[in-house]
Amino acid sequence: MGPLLRHAMDLTQPFVASLLKEVKPHFVFYDFTHWLPALARRLGVKSVCYWIISPASVGYFLRDEPNTNALLEPPIGFPPSVLKLNPHEVRSWRPRCTLKEYGCGDMNFVQRLIMSIDECDALGFKSCREIEGTYCEFLEKKFNKPVILAGPVIPEPPTVSLDETWANWLDQFKAKSVIFCAFGSEAILKLDQFQELVMGLEITRLPFLAAMKPPEGFNTVEEALPEGFKHRTEKSGIVHGSWVPQPLILSHPSIECFVTHCGSGSLWEAMVNECQLVLIPHLGDHFINARMMEGELRVGVEVKRGDEDGFFTKEAVKETIELVMEEESEIGKEIRANHAMWRDFLLTIGLEDSYMDEFVQKLRRLLI
């Protein structure tokens, strides 16, 4: 699906050119549209390659190397860090380095992204220097481009209440006792991993709410649940196969643990709430995000899985949840303290405004 969507966007090039000529903007923001910065330059428009994934992930993955096993370690010049990939994670990324993009000749996905950066006037990210400053400096040196940060871009506190159905269900449990598991709108697990995950939630014997896409080959989550699971968990567990209001659920007093696929949006939402993080990265930048959360910020714990096959067990899920929820464990104490520190920082009054003001100022400098 991804290659076809990118090709469809490529087909809009004449329409985009016509629009830019008519509107005559100062800037155009884009991501994988590698042809856009050259077009913008011909029309006197500045281009900003804006990313919704982290500077660390862009710095780690975007290297045009024929040997994809090199991805097991950070690239040359990368800041000293705990960031690296396991063999199964490299294999999941390999098609992006080897398969040719539909309609782009010999160009693969990674080459498309590198060209998108090479031709732009600046790189933009939703991040902040306090968390990823060293990775931004690496990108500035590597690509010889200014990196401008919009800040964490945390959504405003919700002004609406949680839907009565979810509120009534969560309200029946005591504070800091419920596990919330959500894997975003795109992450789809294989059946065996889907079942290991939900059984891992079950054997904690704690109440849980899991918002999951049906696994590969299934139309509903119900038909993929392990035999007898629904009956065993009917009073204390829900596996929901559709959208849920994640920010509102994360802020509910009963939520204590958040099991996440490590998408950037989900992690930022979790960081401004008080839930403890259990990390099960799914693909691509999720792996780097997980290493950042566990290894650098020390605000969560990643579920152990096989280095070669990437398989995790229900026991590993259970053990990790218990580890982060145990208040007296050394790891539990550490991640609580670090999470509280970063939460306070991200909710600092004026932080978002100061970053956005600086973002605008740096854009203006590009026009000089």
Coordinates of N, CA and C in Angstrom, one line a residue, residues 39-226:
L39 N 11.5 21.5 -7.4 CA 10.4 22.2 -8.0 C 10.2 23.6 -7.3
A40 N 10.2 23.5 -6.0 CA 10.1 24.7 -5.2 C 11.2 25.7 -5.4
R41 N 12.4 25.2 -5.6 CA 13.5 26.1 -5.8 C 13.4 26.9 -7.1
R42 N 12.9 26.2 -8.1 CA 12.7 26.8 -9.4 C 11.7 28.0 -9.4
L43 N 10.8 27.8 -8.4 CA 9.7 28.8 -8.3 C 10.0 29.8 -7.2
G44 N 11.2 29.8 -6.6 CA 11.6 30.7 -5.5 C 10.9 30.5 -4.2
V45 N 10.6 29.2 -3.9 CA 9.9 28.8 -2.7 C 10.9 28.0 -1.9
K46 N 11.0 28.3 -0.6 CA 11.9 27.5 0.3 C 11.1 26.2 0.7
S47 N 11.9 25.1 0.9 CA 11.3 23.8 1.2 C 11.8 23.3 2.5
V48 N 10.9 22.8 3.3 CA 11.3 22.2 4.6 C 10.8 20.7 4.6
C49 N 11.8 19.8 4.8 CA 11.5 18.4 4.9 C 11.1 18.2 6.4
Y50 N 9.8 18.0 6.6 CA 9.3 17.9 8.0 C 8.9 16.4 8.3
W51 N 9.5 16.0 9.4 CA 9.3 14.6 9.8 C 8.4 14.4 11.0
I52 N 7.6 13.3 11.0 CA 6.8 13.0 12.2 C 7.5 11.9 13.0
I53 N 8.6 11.4 12.5 CA 9.4 10.5 13.4 C 10.6 11.3 13.9
S54 N 11.3 10.7 14.8 CA 12.3 11.4 15.6 C 13.6 11.6 14.9
P55 N 14.4 12.7 15.2 CA 15.7 12.9 14.7 C 16.6 11.7 14.8
A56 N 16.5 11.0 16.0 CA 17.4 9.9 16.2 C 17.1 8.8 15.2
S57 N 15.8 8.6 14.9 CA 15.4 7.5 13.9 C 15.9 7.9 12.5
V58 N 15.7 9.2 12.1 CA 16.2 9.6 10.8 C 17.7 9.5 10.7
G59 N 18.4 9.9 11.7 CA 19.9 9.7 11.7 C 20.3 8.3 11.6
Y60 N 19.6 7.4 12.3 CA 20.0 6.0 12.3 C 19.7 5.3 11.0
F61 N 18.5 5.5 10.4 CA 18.1 4.7 9.3 C 18.5 5.2 7.9
L62 N 18.7 6.5 7.8 CA 18.9 7.1 6.5 C 20.4 7.0 6.1
R63 N 20.8 5.9 5.6 CA 22.1 5.7 5.0 C 22.0 4.8 3.9
D64 N 22.6 5.2 2.8 CA 22.5 4.4 1.6 C 23.7 3.4 1.5
E65 N 23.5 2.3 2.2 CA 24.6 1.3 2.3 C 24.0 0.0 1.7
P66 N 24.8 -0.7 0.8 CA 24.3 -1.9 0.2 C 24.2 -3.0 1.2
N67 N 25.0 -3.0 2.2 CA 25.0 -4.1 3.2 C 24.0 -3.7 4.4
T68 N 22.8 -4.2 4.4 CA 21.8 -3.8 5.4 C 22.2 -4.3 6.8
N69 N 23.1 -5.2 6.9 CA 23.5 -5.7 8.2 C 24.3 -4.6 8.9
A70 N 24.7 -3.6 8.2 CA 25.4 -2.5 8.9 C 24.4 -1.8 9.8
L71 N 23.1 -1.9 9.6 CA 22.1 -1.3 10.5 C 22.1 -1.9 11.9
L72 N 22.8 -3.0 12.1 CA 22.9 -3.5 13.5 C 23.6 -2.6 14.4
E73 N 24.4 -1.7 13.9 CA 25.1 -0.6 14.7 C 24.8 0.7 14.1
P74 N 24.9 1.8 15.0 CA 24.7 3.2 14.5 C 25.7 3.5 13.4
P75 N 25.3 4.5 12.5 CA 26.2 5.0 11.5 C 27.5 5.7 12.0
I76 N 28.5 5.8 11.2 CA 29.7 6.5 11.6 C 29.3 8.0 12.0
G77 N 29.9 8.4 13.1 CA 29.6 9.8 13.6 C 28.4 10.0 14.4
F78 N 27.6 8.9 14.5 CA 26.4 9.0 15.3 C 26.8 9.2 16.8
P79 N 26.0 10.0 17.5 CA 26.3 10.2 18.9 C 26.4 8.9 19.7
P80 N 27.3 8.9 20.7 CA 27.4 7.7 21.5 C 26.1 7.4 22.2
S81 N 25.5 6.3 22.1 CA 24.2 6.0 22.6 C 24.0 4.5 22.7
V82 N 22.8 4.1 23.3 CA 22.4 2.7 23.4 C 21.6 2.3 22.1
L83 N 21.5 3.1 21.2 CA 20.6 2.8 20.0 C 21.3 1.9 19.1
K84 N 20.7 0.7 18.9 CA 21.1 -0.2 17.9 C 20.0 -1.2 17.6
L85 N 20.1 -2.0 16.5 CA 19.0 -2.9 16.2 C 19.4 -4.3 16.4
N86 N 18.4 -5.2 16.5 CA 18.6 -6.6 16.6 C 18.4 -7.2 15.2
P87 N 18.9 -8.4 14.9 CA 18.8 -9.0 13.6 C 17.4 -9.0 13.0
H88 N 16.4 -9.4 13.8 CA 15.0 -9.4 13.2 C 14.5 -8.0 12.8
E89 N 15.0 -7.0 13.5 CA 14.6 -5.6 13.2 C 15.2 -5.1 11.9
V90 N 16.5 -5.5 11.7 CA 17.2 -5.2 10.5 C 16.5 -5.8 9.3
R91 N 16.1 -7.1 9.5 CA 15.4 -7.8 8.4 C 14.0 -7.1 8.1
S92 N 13.4 -6.6 9.1 CA 12.1 -6.0 8.8 C 12.3 -4.6 8.0
W93 N 13.4 -4.0 8.1 CA 13.7 -2.8 7.5 C 14.3 -3.0 6.1
R94 N 14.9 -4.2 5.8 CA 15.6 -4.5 4.6 C 14.9 -4.2 3.3
P95 N 13.6 -4.5 3.2 CA 12.9 -4.2 2.0 C 12.9 -2.7 1.6
R96 N 12.9 -1.8 2.6 CA 13.0 -0.4 2.3 C 14.3 0.0 1.7
C97 N 15.3 -0.9 1.9 CA 16.7 -0.6 1.3 C 16.9 -1.3 0.0
T98 N 16.1 -2.3 -0.3 CA 16.4 -3.1 -1.5 C 15.3 -3.1 -2.6
L99 N 14.1 -3.0 -2.2 CA 13.0 -3.0 -3.2 C 12.9 -1.7 -3.8
K100 N 12.7 -1.7 -5.1 CA 12.6 -0.4 -5.9 C 11.2 0.2 -5.7
E101 N 11.2 1.5 -5.6 CA 9.9 2.2 -5.5 C 9.1 2.1 -6.8
Y102 N 7.8 1.9 -6.6 CA 6.9 1.8 -7.8 C 7.0 3.1 -8.6
G103 N 7.3 3.0 -9.9 CA 7.3 4.2 -10.7 C 8.5 5.1 -10.6
C104 N 9.5 4.7 -9.8 CA 10.7 5.5 -9.6 C 12.0 4.9 -10.1
G105 N 11.9 4.1 -11.1 CA 13.1 3.5 -11.7 C 13.9 2.6 -10.7
D106 N 15.1 2.9 -10.5 CA 16.0 2.1 -9.7 C 16.0 2.6 -8.2
M107 N 15.2 3.6 -7.9 CA 15.3 4.2 -6.6 C 14.5 3.4 -5.6
N108 N 15.1 3.1 -4.4 CA 14.4 2.5 -3.3 C 13.9 3.5 -2.3
F109 N 13.2 3.1 -1.3 CA 12.5 4.0 -0.4 C 13.5 4.8 0.4
V110 N 14.6 4.2 0.9 CA 15.6 4.9 1.6 C 16.3 6.0 0.8
Q111 N 16.6 5.6 -0.5 CA 17.2 6.6 -1.4 C 16.2 7.8 -1.7
R112 N 14.9 7.5 -1.8 CA 13.9 8.5 -1.9 C 14.0 9.5 -0.8
L113 N 14.1 9.0 0.5 CA 14.1 9.8 1.6 C 15.4 10.6 1.7
I114 N 16.5 10.0 1.4 CA 17.8 10.7 1.4 C 17.7 11.9 0.4
M115 N 17.2 11.6 -0.8 CA 17.1 12.7 -1.8 C 16.2 13.8 -1.3
S116 N 15.1 13.5 -0.6 CA 14.2 14.5 0.0 C 14.9 15.4 0.9
I117 N 15.9 14.9 1.7 CA 16.7 15.7 2.6 C 17.8 16.5 1.8
D118 N 18.5 15.8 0.9 CA 19.6 16.5 0.2 C 19.2 17.7 -0.5
E119 N 17.9 17.7 -1.0 CA 17.5 18.9 -1.9 C 16.8 20.0 -1.1
C120 N 16.5 19.8 0.2 CA 15.7 20.8 0.9 C 16.5 21.9 1.5
D121 N 15.8 22.9 2.0 CA 16.5 24.1 2.6 C 16.7 23.9 4.1
A122 N 15.8 23.1 4.8 CA 15.9 22.8 6.2 C 15.1 21.6 6.6
L123 N 15.5 21.0 7.7 CA 14.8 19.8 8.2 C 14.0 20.3 9.4
G124 N 12.8 19.8 9.6 CA 11.9 20.1 10.7 C 11.5 18.9 11.4
F125 N 11.3 19.0 12.7 CA 10.9 17.9 13.6 C 10.0 18.3 14.7
K126 N 9.2 17.4 15.1 CA 8.4 17.5 16.3 C 9.2 16.9 17.5
S127 N 10.1 17.7 18.1 CA 10.9 17.2 19.1 C 11.5 18.4 19.9
C128 N 12.4 18.1 20.8 CA 13.0 19.2 21.6 C 14.5 18.9 21.9
R129 N 15.3 19.9 22.0 CA 16.7 19.8 22.1 C 17.1 19.0 23.4
E130 N 16.3 19.3 24.5 CA 16.6 18.6 25.8 C 16.6 17.1 25.7
I131 N 15.8 16.6 24.7 CA 15.7 15.1 24.6 C 16.5 14.6 23.4
E132 N 16.6 15.3 22.3 CA 17.2 14.8 21.1 C 18.2 15.8 20.5
G133 N 18.8 16.7 21.3 CA 19.7 17.7 20.8 C 20.9 17.1 20.1
T134 N 21.5 16.1 20.6 CA 22.7 15.5 20.0 C 22.4 14.9 18.6
Y135 N 21.2 14.3 18.5 CA 20.9 13.7 17.2 C 20.6 14.8 16.2
C136 N 20.0 15.9 16.6 CA 19.8 17.0 15.7 C 21.1 17.6 15.2
E137 N 22.1 17.7 16.1 CA 23.4 18.2 15.7 C 24.1 17.2 14.7
F138 N 23.9 15.9 14.9 CA 24.4 14.9 13.9 C 23.8 15.1 12.6
L139 N 22.5 15.4 12.5 CA 21.8 15.6 11.2 C 22.3 16.8 10.5
E140 N 22.5 17.9 11.3 CA 23.0 19.2 10.7 C 24.3 19.0 10.1
K141 N 25.2 18.2 10.7 CA 26.5 18.0 10.2 C 26.5 17.1 9.0
K142 N 25.7 16.0 9.1 CA 25.7 15.0 8.0 C 25.1 15.6 6.7
F143 N 24.0 16.3 6.8 CA 23.3 16.8 5.6 C 23.6 18.3 5.4
N144 N 24.4 18.9 6.2 CA 24.7 20.4 6.1 C 23.4 21.2 5.9
K145 N 22.4 21.0 6.8 CA 21.2 21.7 6.7 C 20.8 22.1 8.1
P146 N 20.1 23.2 8.3 CA 19.6 23.6 9.6 C 18.5 22.7 10.0
V147 N 18.5 22.3 11.3 CA 17.4 21.5 11.9 C 16.6 22.4 12.8
I148 N 15.3 22.6 12.5 CA 14.5 23.4 13.3 C 13.4 22.6 14.0
L149 N 13.2 22.9 15.3 CA 12.3 22.0 16.1 C 11.1 22.8 16.5
A150 N 10.0 22.1 16.4 CA 8.7 22.7 16.8 C 8.3 22.4 18.2
G151 N 9.2 21.7 19.0 CA 8.9 21.4 20.3 C 8.1 20.0 20.4
P152 N 7.7 19.6 21.5 CA 7.0 18.3 21.6 C 5.7 18.3 21.0
V153 N 5.1 19.5 20.9 CA 3.7 19.6 20.3 C 2.7 18.7 21.0
I154 N 2.7 18.8 22.3 CA 1.7 18.1 23.1 C 0.3 18.7 22.9
P155 N -0.7 17.8 22.7 CA -2.0 18.3 22.5 C -2.5 19.0 23.8
E156 N -3.3 20.0 23.6 CA -4.0 20.7 24.8 C -4.7 19.6 25.6
P157 N -4.8 19.8 26.9 CA -5.6 18.9 27.8 C -7.0 18.8 27.2
P158 N -7.6 17.6 27.2 CA -8.9 17.4 26.6 C -10.0 18.3 27.3
T159 N -10.9 18.8 26.6 CA -11.9 19.7 27.1 C -13.2 18.9 27.2
V160 N -13.2 17.6 26.7 CA -14.4 16.8 26.7 C -14.2 15.6 27.7
S161 N -15.2 15.0 28.1 CA -15.1 13.9 29.1 C -15.0 12.6 28.3
L162 N -14.5 11.6 29.0 CA -14.4 10.3 28.4 C -15.8 9.8 28.2
D163 N -16.0 9.1 27.1 CA -17.4 8.5 26.8 C -17.9 7.7 28.0
E164 N -19.1 7.8 28.2 CA -19.7 7.1 29.4 C -19.5 5.6 29.4
T165 N -19.5 5.0 28.3 CA -19.2 3.5 28.3 C -17.8 3.2 28.8
W166 N -16.8 3.9 28.4 CA -15.4 3.7 28.9 C -15.3 4.2 30.3
A167 N -15.8 5.3 30.6 CA -15.7 5.9 31.9 C -16.3 5.0 33.0
N168 N -17.5 4.4 32.7 CA -18.2 3.5 33.7 C -17.4 2.3 33.9
W169 N -16.8 1.8 32.8 CA -16.0 0.5 32.9 C -14.7 0.8 33.8
L170 N -14.0 1.9 33.5 CA -12.8 2.2 34.2 C -13.0 2.6 35.6
D171 N -14.2 3.2 35.9 CA -14.5 3.7 37.2 C -14.7 2.6 38.2
Q172 N -15.0 1.4 37.8 CA -15.2 0.3 38.7 C -13.9 -0.2 39.4
F173 N -12.8 0.2 38.8 CA -11.5 -0.3 39.4 C -10.8 0.8 40.2
K174 N -10.0 0.3 41.1 CA -9.3 1.3 42.0 C -8.3 2.1 41.2
A175 N -7.8 3.2 41.8 CA -6.8 4.0 41.1 C -5.5 3.2 40.9
K176 N -4.9 3.5 39.8 CA -3.6 2.9 39.5 C -3.6 1.4 39.5
S177 N -4.6 0.8 38.9 CA -4.7 -0.7 38.9 C -4.9 -1.3 37.5
V178 N -5.2 -0.5 36.5 CA -5.6 -1.0 35.2 C -4.5 -0.9 34.2
I179 N -4.3 -1.9 33.3 CA -3.4 -1.9 32.2 C -4.1 -1.5 31.0
F180 N -3.6 -0.5 30.3 CA -4.1 -0.1 29.0 C -3.1 -0.5 27.9
C181 N -3.5 -1.2 26.9 CA -2.7 -1.6 25.8 C -3.3 -1.1 24.5
A182 N -2.4 -0.4 23.7 CA -2.9 0.1 22.4 C -1.8 0.1 21.5
F183 N -2.1 -0.3 20.2 CA -1.0 -0.5 19.2 C -1.3 0.4 18.0
G184 N -1.9 1.5 18.2 CA -2.1 2.5 17.1 C -3.0 2.1 16.0
S185 N -3.1 2.9 15.0 CA -4.1 2.6 13.9 C -3.6 1.8 12.8
E186 N -2.3 1.5 12.8 CA -1.7 0.7 11.7 C -1.0 -0.6 12.1
A187 N -0.6 -0.7 13.3 CA 0.2 -1.9 13.7 C -0.7 -3.1 13.7
I188 N -0.4 -4.1 12.9 CA -1.2 -5.4 12.9 C -0.2 -6.5 13.2
L189 N -0.5 -7.3 14.2 CA 0.3 -8.4 14.6 C -0.1 -9.7 13.9
K190 N 0.9 -10.6 13.9 CA 0.5 -12.0 13.5 C -0.3 -12.6 14.6
L191 N -1.0 -13.7 14.2 CA -1.9 -14.3 15.2 C -1.2 -14.8 16.4
D192 N 0.0 -15.4 16.3 CA 0.6 -16.0 17.4 C 1.1 -14.9 18.4
Q193 N 1.5 -13.7 17.9 CA 1.9 -12.6 18.8 C 0.8 -11.9 19.4
F194 N -0.3 -11.8 18.6 CA -1.6 -11.2 19.1 C -2.0 -12.0 20.3
Q195 N -2.0 -13.3 20.2 CA -2.5 -14.2 21.3 C -1.6 -14.2 22.5
E196 N -0.3 -14.2 22.2 CA 0.7 -14.1 23.3 C 0.5 -12.8 24.1
L197 N 0.2 -11.7 23.4 CA 0.1 -10.4 24.0 C -1.2 -10.4 24.9
V198 N -2.3 -10.8 24.4 CA -3.5 -10.8 25.2 C -3.5 -11.8 26.4
M199 N -2.8 -12.9 26.1 CA -2.7 -13.9 27.2 C -1.7 -13.3 28.3
G200 N -0.7 -12.6 27.9 CA 0.2 -11.9 28.8 C -0.6 -11.0 29.7
L201 N -1.5 -10.2 29.1 CA -2.4 -9.3 29.9 C -3.2 -10.1 30.9
E202 N -3.8 -11.2 30.4 CA -4.7 -12.0 31.2 C -4.0 -12.6 32.4
I203 N -2.8 -13.1 32.3 CA -2.1 -13.8 33.4 C -1.5 -12.9 34.4
T204 N -1.6 -11.6 34.2 CA -1.2 -10.6 35.3 C -2.3 -10.6 36.3
R205 N -3.5 -11.1 36.0 CA -4.6 -11.1 36.9 C -5.0 -9.7 37.3
L206 N -4.7 -8.7 36.5 CA -5.1 -7.3 36.7 C -6.1 -6.9 35.6
P207 N -6.9 -5.9 35.9 CA -7.9 -5.5 34.9 C -7.1 -4.9 33.7
F208 N -7.6 -5.0 32.5 CA -7.0 -4.5 31.3 C -8.0 -4.1 30.2
L209 N -7.5 -3.1 29.5 CA -8.3 -2.7 28.3 C -7.3 -2.7 27.1
A210 N -7.5 -3.5 26.1 CA -6.6 -3.6 25.0 C -7.3 -3.1 23.7
A211 N -6.8 -2.1 23.1 CA -7.3 -1.6 21.8 C -6.4 -2.1 20.7
M212 N -6.8 -3.1 19.9 CA -5.9 -3.7 19.0 C -6.6 -3.9 17.6
K213 N -5.8 -3.8 16.5 CA -6.3 -4.2 15.2 C -6.4 -5.7 15.2
P214 N -7.4 -6.3 14.4 CA -7.4 -7.7 14.3 C -6.1 -8.2 13.7
P215 N -5.6 -9.4 14.1 CA -4.3 -9.8 13.5 C -4.4 -10.2 12.1
E216 N -3.3 -10.4 11.4 CA -3.3 -10.8 10.0 C -4.2 -12.0 9.7
G217 N -5.0 -11.8 8.7 CA -5.9 -12.9 8.3 C -7.2 -12.9 9.0
F218 N -7.5 -12.0 9.9 CA -8.8 -12.0 10.6 C -9.5 -10.7 10.4
N219 N -10.8 -10.8 10.5 CA -11.7 -9.6 10.3 C -12.0 -8.9 11.6
T220 N -12.0 -9.7 12.7 CA -12.4 -9.1 14.0 C -11.4 -9.7 15.1
V221 N -11.3 -8.9 16.2 CA -10.4 -9.4 17.2 C -11.1 -10.6 17.9
E222 N -12.4 -10.6 18.0 CA -13.1 -11.7 18.7 C -12.8 -13.1 18.1
E223 N -12.7 -13.2 16.8 CA -12.5 -14.5 16.2 C -11.0 -14.9 16.4
A224 N -10.1 -14.0 16.8 CA -8.7 -14.3 16.9 C -8.3 -14.6 18.4
L225 N -9.2 -14.4 19.3 CA -8.9 -14.6 20.7 C -8.6 -16.0 21.1
P226 N -7.7 -16.3 22.0 CA -7.5 -17.7 22.4 C -8.8 -18.4 22.9

